[in-house]
mmCIF file of C-alpha atoms and ligand atoms in Angstrom:
data_model
loop_
_atom_site.group_PDB
_atom_site.id
_atom_site.type_symbol
_atom_site.label_atom_id
_atom_site.label_comp_id
_atom_site.label_asym_id
_atom_site.label_seq_id
_atom_site.Cartn_x
_atom_site.Cartn_y
_atom_site.Cartn_z
ATOM 1 C CA UNK K 783 7.326 -2.182 -82.673
ATOM 2 C CA UNK K 784 6.331 -1.933 -86.323
ATOM 3 C CA UNK K 785 4.114 -4.527 -87.982
ATOM 4 C CA UNK K 786 6.877 -5.775 -89.948
ATOM 5 C CA UNK K 787 9.066 -6.694 -86.792
ATOM 6 C CA UNK K 788 5.745 -8.260 -85.150
ATOM 7 C CA UNK K 789 5.268 -10.498 -88.011
ATOM 8 C CA UNK K 790 9.014 -11.425 -88.021
ATOM 9 C CA UNK K 791 8.605 -12.656 -84.536
ATOM 10 C CA UNK K 792 5.567 -14.780 -85.298
ATOM 11 C CA UNK K 793 7.624 -16.467 -88.117
ATOM 12 C CA UNK K 794 10.399 -17.112 -85.773
ATOM 13 C CA UNK K 795 7.844 -18.772 -83.271
ATOM 14 C CA UNK K 796 6.432 -20.817 -86.169
ATOM 15 C CA UNK K 797 9.890 -22.002 -87.158
ATOM 16 C CA UNK K 798 10.833 -23.017 -83.515
ATOM 17 C CA UNK K 799 7.582 -25.031 -83.345
ATOM 18 C CA UNK K 800 8.277 -26.812 -86.650
ATOM 19 C CA UNK K 801 11.997 -27.412 -85.335
ATOM 20 C CA UNK K 802 10.482 -28.817 -82.112
ATOM 21 C CA UNK K 803 8.258 -31.061 -84.332
ATOM 22 C CA UNK K 804 11.151 -32.461 -86.260
ATOM 23 C CA UNK K 805 12.780 -33.785 -83.004
ATOM 24 C CA UNK K 806 9.613 -34.918 -81.257
ATOM 25 C CA UNK K 807 6.542 -35.271 -83.438
ATOM 26 C CA UNK K 808 3.767 -32.667 -83.011
ATOM 27 C CA UNK K 809 0.630 -33.019 -85.122
ATOM 28 C CA UNK K 810 0.693 -29.359 -86.374
ATOM 29 C CA UNK K 811 -0.641 -28.593 -89.567
ATOM 30 C CA UNK K 812 2.773 -27.756 -90.758
ATOM 31 C CA UNK K 813 4.221 -25.369 -93.400
ATOM 32 C CA UNK K 814 2.955 -27.104 -96.609
ATOM 33 C CA UNK K 815 -0.888 -27.625 -95.510
ATOM 34 C CA UNK K 816 -0.248 -24.491 -93.471
ATOM 35 C CA UNK K 817 0.421 -22.292 -96.568
ATOM 36 C CA UNK K 818 -3.147 -22.981 -97.966
ATOM 37 C CA UNK K 819 -4.526 -22.071 -94.456
ATOM 38 C CA UNK K 820 -2.612 -18.870 -94.443
ATOM 39 C CA UNK K 821 -3.801 -18.161 -98.173
ATOM 40 C CA UNK K 822 -7.551 -19.118 -97.307
ATOM 41 C CA UNK K 823 -7.408 -16.527 -94.372
ATOM 42 C CA UNK K 824 -5.663 -13.857 -96.369
ATOM 43 C CA UNK K 825 -8.479 -14.192 -99.038
ATOM 44 C CA UNK K 826 -11.284 -14.456 -96.635
ATOM 45 C CA UNK K 827 -10.131 -11.602 -94.445
ATOM 46 C CA UNK K 828 -12.031 -12.945 -91.523
ATOM 47 C CA UNK K 829 -13.030 -10.825 -88.377
ATOM 48 C CA UNK K 830 -14.005 -13.712 -86.272
ATOM 49 C CA UNK K 831 -12.187 -17.057 -86.528
ATOM 50 C CA UNK K 832 -13.073 -20.315 -84.421
ATOM 51 C CA UNK K 833 -10.482 -22.978 -84.201
ATOM 52 C CA UNK K 834 -11.266 -26.306 -83.015
ATOM 53 C CA UNK K 835 -7.969 -28.067 -81.593
ATOM 54 C CA UNK K 836 -5.289 -25.513 -80.566
ATOM 55 C CA UNK K 837 -2.419 -27.885 -79.587
ATOM 56 C CA UNK K 838 0.353 -25.412 -78.641
ATOM 57 C CA UNK K 839 -0.837 -22.613 -81.015
ATOM 58 C CA UNK K 840 1.000 -23.204 -84.246
ATOM 59 C CA UNK K 841 -1.840 -22.870 -86.465
ATOM 60 C CA UNK K 842 -3.631 -20.056 -84.364
ATOM 61 C CA UNK K 843 -0.292 -18.040 -85.105
ATOM 62 C CA UNK K 844 -0.175 -19.005 -88.689
ATOM 63 C CA UNK K 845 -3.696 -17.744 -89.344
ATOM 64 C CA UNK K 846 -3.248 -14.808 -86.987
ATOM 65 C CA UNK K 847 -0.449 -13.443 -89.092
ATOM 66 C CA UNK K 848 -2.723 -12.901 -91.785
ATOM 67 C CA UNK K 849 -5.404 -11.018 -89.715
ATOM 68 C CA UNK K 850 -6.101 -7.455 -88.723
ATOM 69 C CA UNK K 851 -5.904 -6.166 -85.264
ATOM 70 C CA UNK K 852 -9.689 -5.494 -85.060
ATOM 71 C CA UNK K 853 -10.180 -9.319 -85.372
ATOM 72 C CA UNK K 854 -10.510 -12.213 -83.059
ATOM 73 C CA UNK K 855 -9.670 -15.920 -82.865
ATOM 74 C CA UNK K 856 -11.575 -18.147 -80.388
ATOM 75 C CA UNK K 857 -9.651 -21.449 -80.141
ATOM 76 C CA UNK K 858 -10.607 -24.492 -78.362
ATOM 77 C CA UNK K 859 -8.197 -27.050 -76.602
ATOM 78 C CA UNK K 860 -9.335 -30.083 -74.538
ATOM 79 C CA UNK K 861 -5.804 -30.333 -72.678
ATOM 80 C CA UNK K 862 -4.735 -27.921 -70.142
ATOM 81 C CA UNK K 863 -1.148 -28.111 -70.471
ATOM 82 C CA UNK K 864 -1.252 -27.641 -74.206
ATOM 83 C CA UNK K 865 -3.522 -24.674 -73.825
ATOM 84 C CA UNK K 866 -1.234 -23.052 -71.314
ATOM 85 C CA UNK K 867 1.779 -23.623 -73.664
ATOM 86 C CA UNK K 868 -0.182 -22.399 -76.621
ATOM 87 C CA UNK K 869 -1.022 -19.071 -74.554
ATOM 88 C CA UNK K 870 2.649 -18.430 -74.070
ATOM 89 C CA UNK K 871 3.328 -19.035 -77.826
ATOM 90 C CA UNK K 872 0.601 -16.845 -78.940
ATOM 91 C CA UNK K 873 1.795 -13.913 -76.661
ATOM 92 C CA UNK K 874 5.396 -14.225 -77.848
ATOM 93 C CA UNK K 875 4.312 -14.371 -81.532
ATOM 94 C CA UNK K 876 2.623 -11.010 -80.951
ATOM 95 C CA UNK K 877 -0.031 -11.490 -83.714
ATOM 96 C CA UNK K 878 -2.415 -8.680 -84.542
ATOM 97 C CA UNK K 879 -5.905 -10.298 -83.730
ATOM 98 C CA UNK K 880 -6.940 -10.921 -80.063
ATOM 99 C CA UNK K 881 -6.756 -14.617 -79.242
ATOM 100 C CA UNK K 882 -9.104 -16.251 -76.735
ATOM 101 C CA UNK K 883 -8.079 -19.808 -75.832
ATOM 102 C CA UNK K 884 -10.863 -21.918 -74.197
ATOM 103 C CA UNK K 885 -9.848 -25.015 -72.246
ATOM 104 C CA UNK K 886 -12.521 -27.550 -72.669
ATOM 105 C CA UNK K 887 -14.173 -30.177 -74.754
ATOM 106 C CA UNK K 888 -15.317 -28.516 -78.179
ATOM 107 C CA UNK K 889 -18.368 -30.808 -78.089
ATOM 108 C CA UNK K 890 -19.428 -29.051 -74.903
ATOM 109 C CA UNK K 891 -18.049 -25.584 -75.739
ATOM 110 C CA UNK K 892 -19.003 -24.815 -79.045
ATOM 111 C CA UNK K 893 -22.764 -24.539 -78.396
ATOM 112 C CA UNK K 894 -22.315 -21.766 -75.864
ATOM 113 C CA UNK K 895 -20.266 -19.665 -78.017
ATOM 114 C CA UNK K 896 -21.797 -16.333 -78.949
ATOM 115 C CA UNK K 897 -21.845 -14.451 -82.038
ATOM 116 C CA UNK K 898 -21.016 -15.430 -85.752
ATOM 117 C CA UNK K 899 -17.930 -16.949 -87.236
ATOM 118 C CA UNK K 900 -16.687 -16.085 -90.788
ATOM 119 C CA UNK K 901 -13.842 -18.768 -90.594
ATOM 120 C CA UNK K 902 -13.649 -22.061 -88.958
ATOM 121 C CA UNK K 903 -10.440 -24.355 -88.774
ATOM 122 C CA UNK K 904 -11.207 -27.845 -87.534
ATOM 123 C CA UNK K 905 -8.298 -29.903 -86.491
ATOM 124 C CA UNK K 906 -9.109 -31.981 -83.526
ATOM 125 C CA UNK K 907 -10.700 -35.449 -83.094
ATOM 126 C CA UNK K 908 -11.166 -36.799 -86.628
ATOM 127 C CA UNK K 909 -14.250 -38.940 -85.888
ATOM 128 C CA UNK K 910 -15.854 -35.725 -84.325
ATOM 129 C CA UNK K 911 -15.646 -33.346 -87.100
ATOM 130 C CA UNK K 912 -19.229 -33.912 -88.220
ATOM 131 C CA UNK K 913 -20.345 -33.072 -84.657
ATOM 132 C CA UNK K 914 -18.392 -29.858 -84.661
ATOM 133 C CA UNK K 915 -19.622 -28.523 -87.859
ATOM 134 C CA UNK K 916 -23.185 -29.272 -86.846
ATOM 135 C CA UNK K 917 -22.612 -27.566 -83.430
ATOM 136 C CA UNK K 918 -21.168 -24.553 -85.149
ATOM 137 C CA UNK K 919 -23.568 -24.438 -88.280
ATOM 138 C CA UNK K 920 -25.909 -21.824 -86.591
ATOM 139 C CA UNK K 921 -23.061 -19.692 -85.924
ATOM 140 C CA UNK K 922 -22.065 -19.510 -89.730
ATOM 141 C CA UNK K 923 -23.101 -17.301 -92.431
ATOM 142 C CA UNK K 924 -23.259 -17.213 -96.247
ATOM 143 C CA UNK K 925 -19.645 -17.279 -97.297
ATOM 144 C CA UNK K 926 -18.283 -18.467 -94.120
ATOM 145 C CA UNK K 927 -15.137 -20.763 -94.774
ATOM 146 C CA UNK K 928 -14.805 -23.981 -93.003
ATOM 147 C CA UNK K 929 -11.265 -25.530 -93.388
ATOM 148 C CA UNK K 930 -10.786 -29.069 -92.350
ATOM 149 C CA UNK K 931 -7.157 -30.624 -91.882
ATOM 150 C CA UNK K 932 -6.366 -34.147 -92.459
ATOM 151 C CA UNK K 933 -9.097 -34.903 -95.047
ATOM 152 C CA UNK K 934 -6.792 -37.206 -96.887
ATOM 153 C CA UNK K 935 -5.126 -39.522 -94.223
ATOM 154 C CA UNK K 936 -8.033 -39.497 -91.974
ATOM 155 C CA UNK K 937 -10.806 -39.370 -94.728
ATOM 156 C CA UNK K 938 -12.245 -42.959 -93.323
ATOM 157 C CA UNK K 939 -12.722 -41.430 -89.878
ATOM 158 C CA UNK K 940 -14.054 -38.155 -91.425
ATOM 159 C CA UNK K 941 -16.467 -39.932 -93.895
ATOM 160 C CA UNK K 942 -19.608 -38.480 -92.359
ATOM 161 C CA UNK K 943 -18.239 -34.979 -92.263
ATOM 162 C CA UNK K 944 -16.871 -35.207 -95.836
ATOM 163 C CA UNK K 945 -20.226 -36.529 -97.240
ATOM 164 C CA UNK K 946 -22.009 -33.735 -95.502
ATOM 165 C CA UNK K 947 -19.833 -30.840 -96.746
ATOM 166 C CA UNK K 948 -19.929 -32.409 -100.247
ATOM 167 C CA UNK K 949 -23.502 -33.327 -100.744
ATOM 168 C CA UNK K 950 -25.799 -31.823 -98.269
ATOM 169 C CA UNK K 951 -26.101 -28.684 -100.689
ATOM 170 C CA UNK K 952 -25.327 -26.296 -97.696
ATOM 171 C CA UNK K 953 -21.551 -25.839 -98.761
ATOM 172 C CA UNK K 954 -19.576 -25.437 -101.867
ATOM 173 C CA UNK K 955 -16.565 -27.816 -101.124
ATOM 174 C CA UNK K 956 -13.283 -28.670 -102.555
ATOM 175 C CA UNK K 957 -10.582 -30.939 -101.690
ATOM 176 C CA UNK K 958 -6.830 -30.032 -102.186
ATOM 177 C CA UNK K 959 -4.164 -32.765 -101.980
ATOM 178 C CA UNK K 960 -0.953 -31.702 -100.182
ATOM 179 C CA UNK K 961 1.817 -34.388 -100.248
ATOM 180 C CA UNK K 962 0.334 -37.425 -98.687
ATOM 181 C CA UNK K 963 -2.557 -35.823 -96.992
ATOM 182 C CA UNK K 964 -5.107 -33.054 -97.885
ATOM 183 C CA UNK K 965 -7.524 -30.353 -96.800
ATOM 184 C CA UNK K 966 -11.259 -29.863 -97.424
ATOM 185 C CA UNK K 967 -12.194 -26.156 -97.934
ATOM 186 C CA UNK K 968 -16.071 -25.774 -97.621
ATOM 187 C CA UNK K 969 -17.943 -22.324 -98.262
ATOM 188 C CA UNK K 970 -21.207 -21.868 -96.560
ATOM 189 C CA UNK K 971 -23.793 -21.230 -99.167
HETATM 190 C C1 SAM I 516 -3.949 -32.000 -84.407
HETATM 191 S S1 SAM I 516 -3.946 -31.227 -82.905
HETATM 192 C C2 SAM I 516 -4.186 -29.557 -83.450
HETATM 193 C C3 SAM I 516 -2.907 -28.984 -84.182
HETATM 194 C C4 SAM I 516 -3.066 -27.345 -84.368
HETATM 195 N N1 SAM I 516 -4.272 -27.165 -85.062
HETATM 196 C C5 SAM I 516 -2.114 -26.896 -85.270
HETATM 197 O O1 SAM I 516 -2.015 -27.149 -86.462
HETATM 198 O O2 SAM I 516 -1.019 -26.396 -84.740
HETATM 199 C C6 SAM I 516 -5.411 -31.614 -82.188
HETATM 200 C C7 SAM I 516 -5.629 -31.091 -80.969
HETATM 201 O O3 SAM I 516 -7.060 -31.208 -80.774
HETATM 202 C C8 SAM I 516 -7.353 -31.305 -79.226
HETATM 203 N N2 SAM I 516 -8.605 -32.026 -79.081
HETATM 204 C C9 SAM I 516 -9.003 -33.233 -79.403
HETATM 205 N N3 SAM I 516 -10.227 -33.342 -79.128
HETATM 206 C C10 SAM I 516 -10.720 -32.279 -78.757
HETATM 207 C C11 SAM I 516 -11.951 -31.747 -78.450
HETATM 208 N N4 SAM I 516 -12.982 -32.608 -78.316
HETATM 209 N N5 SAM I 516 -12.134 -30.480 -77.871
HETATM 210 C C12 SAM I 516 -11.030 -29.622 -78.048
HETATM 211 N N6 SAM I 516 -9.709 -30.174 -78.381
HETATM 212 C C13 SAM I 516 -9.764 -31.359 -78.658
HETATM 213 C C14 SAM I 516 -6.068 -32.209 -78.877
HETATM 214 O O4 SAM I 516 -5.929 -32.201 -77.535
HETATM 215 C C15 SAM I 516 -4.889 -31.624 -79.898
HETATM 216 O O5 SAM I 516 -4.163 -30.843 -79.172
#
């Protein structure tokens, strides 16, 4: 199978999840904010991605489409049913990177992960974002990108996180408004 065909399948899986979400809402990042996520992954060319909050694999597939075969996504999902469905969708999408789905609470899982991550996508419990970044911080390096979803609609619940990435001096951070929501993109200094 050519790469072209494989990526066509990934697009088809993304479209089917978007259509399912129109019928029964799913809290996926969706195509509009997803365009920024895809662009940042394409620019950063990460080898090791950490995702917090897999749901059914939409954002992992969206990121994976932009990655090379010698790369890896580690994604954490607390609910077993979602993690299993994500596994099926990710296999079906046939994206280049290796994807490891860990079923468990990110607050427990992150500290035991080995190696460094050059890209982190945070999209789980909004009032836990600050804890996720603190747990992951010793696995980041200069230039690592931390992309946080829902920095508009859930800004109140993420206040400690947003203050930290904007004011700690450890990140260069910017907010991008997308429709009624937004994403916070923070680069480790
Ligand atoms: C907004 S959804 C993720 C959407 C997904 N990133 C996408 O765009 O396709 C949030 C997910 O995080 C999971 N979650 C919530 N708290 C978590 C935790 N502490 N550890 C791991 N997963 C968690 C939820 O079960 C849910 O599936």
